[in-house]
């Protein structure tokens, strides 16, 4: 999280969402991206949601990752209050395994876009990588780090071997 101005906001609807969203924080830290994390509930703290979204750009944020489960209104509500890119991460729910969250986040009305990622940990990590990619458009160091990360992924696949038969 560092001492410089956060570029990424990492928000979630409740503390229980952290087990999914912490993967995003690890990716951001791996790339040295300064971020802030907060619990901002669309339903329980609507005034905080309003203040957070309206003040995000003024605080220096360039992108917001918003994770939510169930009704999952957080990403869309944030997107309705800022022109910053909002990356929505559906958090798996108890009963519908996150399909409800996915459908809520992906079905935004025309004019209020939310980039929507996969349900769960993979979605959280990919949202963070997408944030790094967006920031890399104006930061060649980040862009180069992302290229190296992708090259490492490629190399790990090329070097993979099957375990010896027992």
Short mmCIF file of C-alpha atoms in Angstrom, two decimals:
data_model
loop_
_atom_site.label_atom_id
_atom_site.label_comp_id
_atom_site.label_asym_id
_atom_site.label_seq_id
_atom_site.Cartn_x
_atom_site.Cartn_y
_atom_site.Cartn_z
CA UNK A 1 0.00 0.00 0.00
CA UNK A 2 3.05 2.24 0.35
CA UNK A 3 3.32 5.90 1.24
CA UNK A 4 2.43 7.44 -2.12
CA UNK A 5 -1.04 8.37 -3.30
CA UNK A 6 -3.23 5.32 -3.96
CA UNK A 7 -4.03 4.78 -7.64
CA UNK A 8 -6.46 1.90 -7.11
CA UNK A 9 -9.45 1.69 -4.82
CA UNK A 10 -10.20 -1.86 -3.65
CA UNK A 11 -13.66 -1.92 -2.12
CA UNK A 12 -16.02 -4.65 -1.01
CA UNK A 13 -19.51 -4.87 0.38
CA UNK A 14 -18.55 -6.63 3.62
CA UNK A 15 -15.56 -8.03 5.47
CA UNK A 16 -16.57 -11.55 4.41
CA UNK A 17 -15.70 -10.54 0.82
CA UNK A 18 -12.05 -10.02 1.80
CA UNK A 19 -11.25 -13.73 1.44
CA UNK A 20 -11.96 -13.31 -2.29
CA UNK A 21 -10.59 -9.78 -2.81
CA UNK A 22 -7.29 -10.30 -0.97
CA UNK A 23 -5.94 -11.97 -4.11
CA UNK A 24 -6.35 -8.63 -5.88
CA UNK A 25 -4.35 -6.92 -3.15
CA UNK A 26 -1.53 -9.45 -3.56
CA UNK A 27 -1.36 -8.76 -7.31
CA UNK A 28 -1.32 -4.99 -6.76
CA UNK A 29 1.44 -5.37 -4.17
CA UNK A 30 3.44 -7.64 -6.50
CA UNK A 31 3.48 -4.82 -9.07
CA UNK A 32 4.13 -2.12 -6.46
CA UNK A 33 0.80 -0.40 -7.13
CA UNK A 34 -0.32 1.80 -4.28
CA UNK A 35 -3.95 1.09 -3.34
CA UNK A 36 -6.48 1.69 -0.62
CA UNK A 37 -8.95 -0.88 0.68
CA UNK A 38 -12.31 -0.22 2.31
CA UNK A 39 -15.57 -1.83 3.16
CA UNK A 40 -18.30 0.18 1.44
CA UNK A 41 -21.75 -1.38 1.51
CA UNK A 42 -24.23 -0.23 -1.12
CA UNK A 43 -27.12 -1.10 1.19
CA UNK A 44 -25.81 -0.54 4.72
CA UNK A 45 -23.63 2.54 4.17
CA UNK A 46 -25.12 4.43 1.22
CA UNK A 47 -23.80 7.80 2.40
CA UNK A 48 -20.27 6.38 2.65
CA UNK A 49 -20.69 4.87 -0.82
CA UNK A 50 -21.70 8.26 -2.20
CA UNK A 51 -18.79 10.08 -0.54
CA UNK A 52 -16.29 7.40 -1.57
CA UNK A 53 -17.32 7.35 -5.22
CA UNK A 54 -17.72 11.11 -5.59
CA UNK A 55 -14.34 11.79 -3.97
CA UNK A 56 -12.34 9.00 -5.62
CA UNK A 57 -10.93 10.99 -8.52
CA UNK A 58 -10.06 13.92 -6.26
CA UNK A 59 -8.08 11.57 -4.00
CA UNK A 60 -5.97 10.50 -6.98
CA UNK A 61 -7.59 7.15 -7.72
CA UNK A 62 -7.46 6.07 -11.36
CA UNK A 63 -9.43 2.82 -11.17
CA UNK A 64 -11.74 1.11 -8.67
CA UNK A 65 -12.06 -2.63 -8.11
CA UNK A 66 -15.41 -3.35 -6.46
CA UNK A 67 -16.29 -6.82 -5.20
CA UNK A 68 -19.74 -7.77 -3.99
CA UNK A 69 -21.94 -10.81 -3.52
CA UNK A 70 -25.67 -11.47 -3.58
CA UNK A 71 -27.51 -8.47 -4.98
CA UNK A 72 -24.04 -7.06 -5.77
CA UNK A 73 -25.10 -3.47 -6.34
CA UNK A 74 -21.78 -1.98 -5.19
CA UNK A 75 -19.91 -1.91 -8.54
CA UNK A 76 -22.85 -0.44 -10.43
CA UNK A 77 -23.65 2.16 -7.82
CA UNK A 78 -20.01 3.27 -7.71
CA UNK A 79 -19.92 3.44 -11.51
CA UNK A 80 -23.02 5.62 -11.48
CA UNK A 81 -21.20 8.20 -9.35
CA UNK A 82 -17.76 8.38 -11.00
CA UNK A 83 -16.28 8.35 -14.48
CA UNK A 84 -13.30 6.30 -13.28
CA UNK A 85 -13.12 2.76 -14.64
CA UNK A 86 -14.94 0.38 -12.27
CA UNK A 87 -13.94 -3.28 -12.33
CA UNK A 88 -16.63 -5.51 -10.86
CA UNK A 89 -15.79 -8.79 -9.14
CA UNK A 90 -18.71 -11.12 -8.37
CA UNK A 91 -18.23 -12.75 -4.97
CA UNK A 92 -19.60 -16.29 -4.59
CA UNK A 93 -22.79 -16.44 -2.55
CA UNK A 94 -24.12 -19.18 -0.33
CA UNK A 95 -27.10 -20.22 -2.39
CA UNK A 96 -26.39 -19.42 -6.03
CA UNK A 97 -22.58 -19.76 -6.02
CA UNK A 98 -22.08 -16.22 -7.35
CA UNK A 99 -24.27 -16.48 -10.45
CA UNK A 100 -26.61 -13.93 -8.85
CA UNK A 101 -23.67 -11.57 -8.27
CA UNK A 102 -22.37 -12.05 -11.81
CA UNK A 103 -25.74 -11.28 -13.39
CA UNK A 104 -26.23 -8.24 -11.18
CA UNK A 105 -22.85 -6.76 -12.04
CA UNK A 106 -22.82 -7.60 -15.75
CA UNK A 107 -26.34 -6.30 -16.55
CA UNK A 108 -25.69 -2.57 -16.30
CA UNK A 109 -27.87 -0.05 -18.09
CA UNK A 110 -26.51 1.69 -21.16
CA UNK A 111 -24.22 4.56 -20.23
CA UNK A 112 -22.98 3.20 -16.88
CA UNK A 113 -20.34 0.59 -17.74
CA UNK A 114 -18.78 -1.83 -15.28
CA UNK A 115 -16.04 -4.14 -16.54
CA UNK A 116 -17.07 -7.50 -15.09
CA UNK A 117 -14.71 -10.33 -14.23
CA UNK A 118 -15.07 -14.00 -13.33
CA UNK A 119 -16.70 -15.13 -10.11
CA UNK A 120 -14.33 -15.53 -7.17
CA UNK A 121 -10.58 -15.47 -6.68
CA UNK A 122 -9.66 -15.67 -10.38
CA UNK A 123 -11.90 -12.69 -11.08
CA UNK A 124 -10.32 -10.69 -8.25
CA UNK A 125 -6.80 -11.40 -9.47
CA UNK A 126 -7.71 -10.67 -13.10
CA UNK A 127 -9.36 -7.40 -12.07
CA UNK A 128 -6.11 -6.38 -10.39
CA UNK A 129 -4.11 -7.37 -13.47
CA UNK A 130 -6.51 -5.35 -15.61
CA UNK A 131 -6.01 -2.38 -13.28
CA UNK A 132 -2.24 -2.77 -13.70
CA UNK A 133 -2.75 -2.87 -17.47
CA UNK A 134 -4.79 0.34 -17.37
CA UNK A 135 -2.19 2.08 -15.22
CA UNK A 136 0.52 0.75 -17.53
CA UNK A 137 -0.90 2.81 -20.39
CA UNK A 138 0.77 5.85 -18.82
CA UNK A 139 3.49 4.09 -16.81
CA UNK A 140 6.10 2.28 -18.93
CA UNK A 141 7.64 0.60 -15.86
CA UNK A 142 4.31 -1.04 -14.98
CA UNK A 143 3.80 -1.98 -18.60
CA UNK A 144 7.20 -3.68 -18.70
CA UNK A 145 6.46 -5.49 -15.42
CA UNK A 146 3.22 -6.80 -16.89
CA UNK A 147 5.05 -8.08 -19.97
CA UNK A 148 7.55 -9.86 -17.69
CA UNK A 149 4.69 -11.34 -15.64
CA UNK A 150 3.06 -12.71 -18.79
CA UNK A 151 6.40 -14.09 -19.99
CA UNK A 152 6.81 -15.85 -16.64
CA UNK A 153 3.34 -17.40 -17.04
CA UNK A 154 4.28 -18.64 -20.50
CA UNK A 155 7.57 -20.06 -19.25
CA UNK A 156 5.87 -21.88 -16.37
CA UNK A 157 3.58 -23.64 -18.84
CA UNK A 158 6.47 -24.54 -21.14
CA UNK A 159 8.46 -25.96 -18.22
CA UNK A 160 5.59 -27.91 -16.68
CA UNK A 161 5.98 -31.66 -16.55
CA UNK A 162 3.73 -34.48 -15.51
CA UNK A 163 4.54 -36.23 -12.25
CA UNK A 164 6.26 -39.58 -12.51
CA UNK A 165 3.84 -42.50 -12.48
CA UNK A 166 3.86 -44.34 -9.23
#
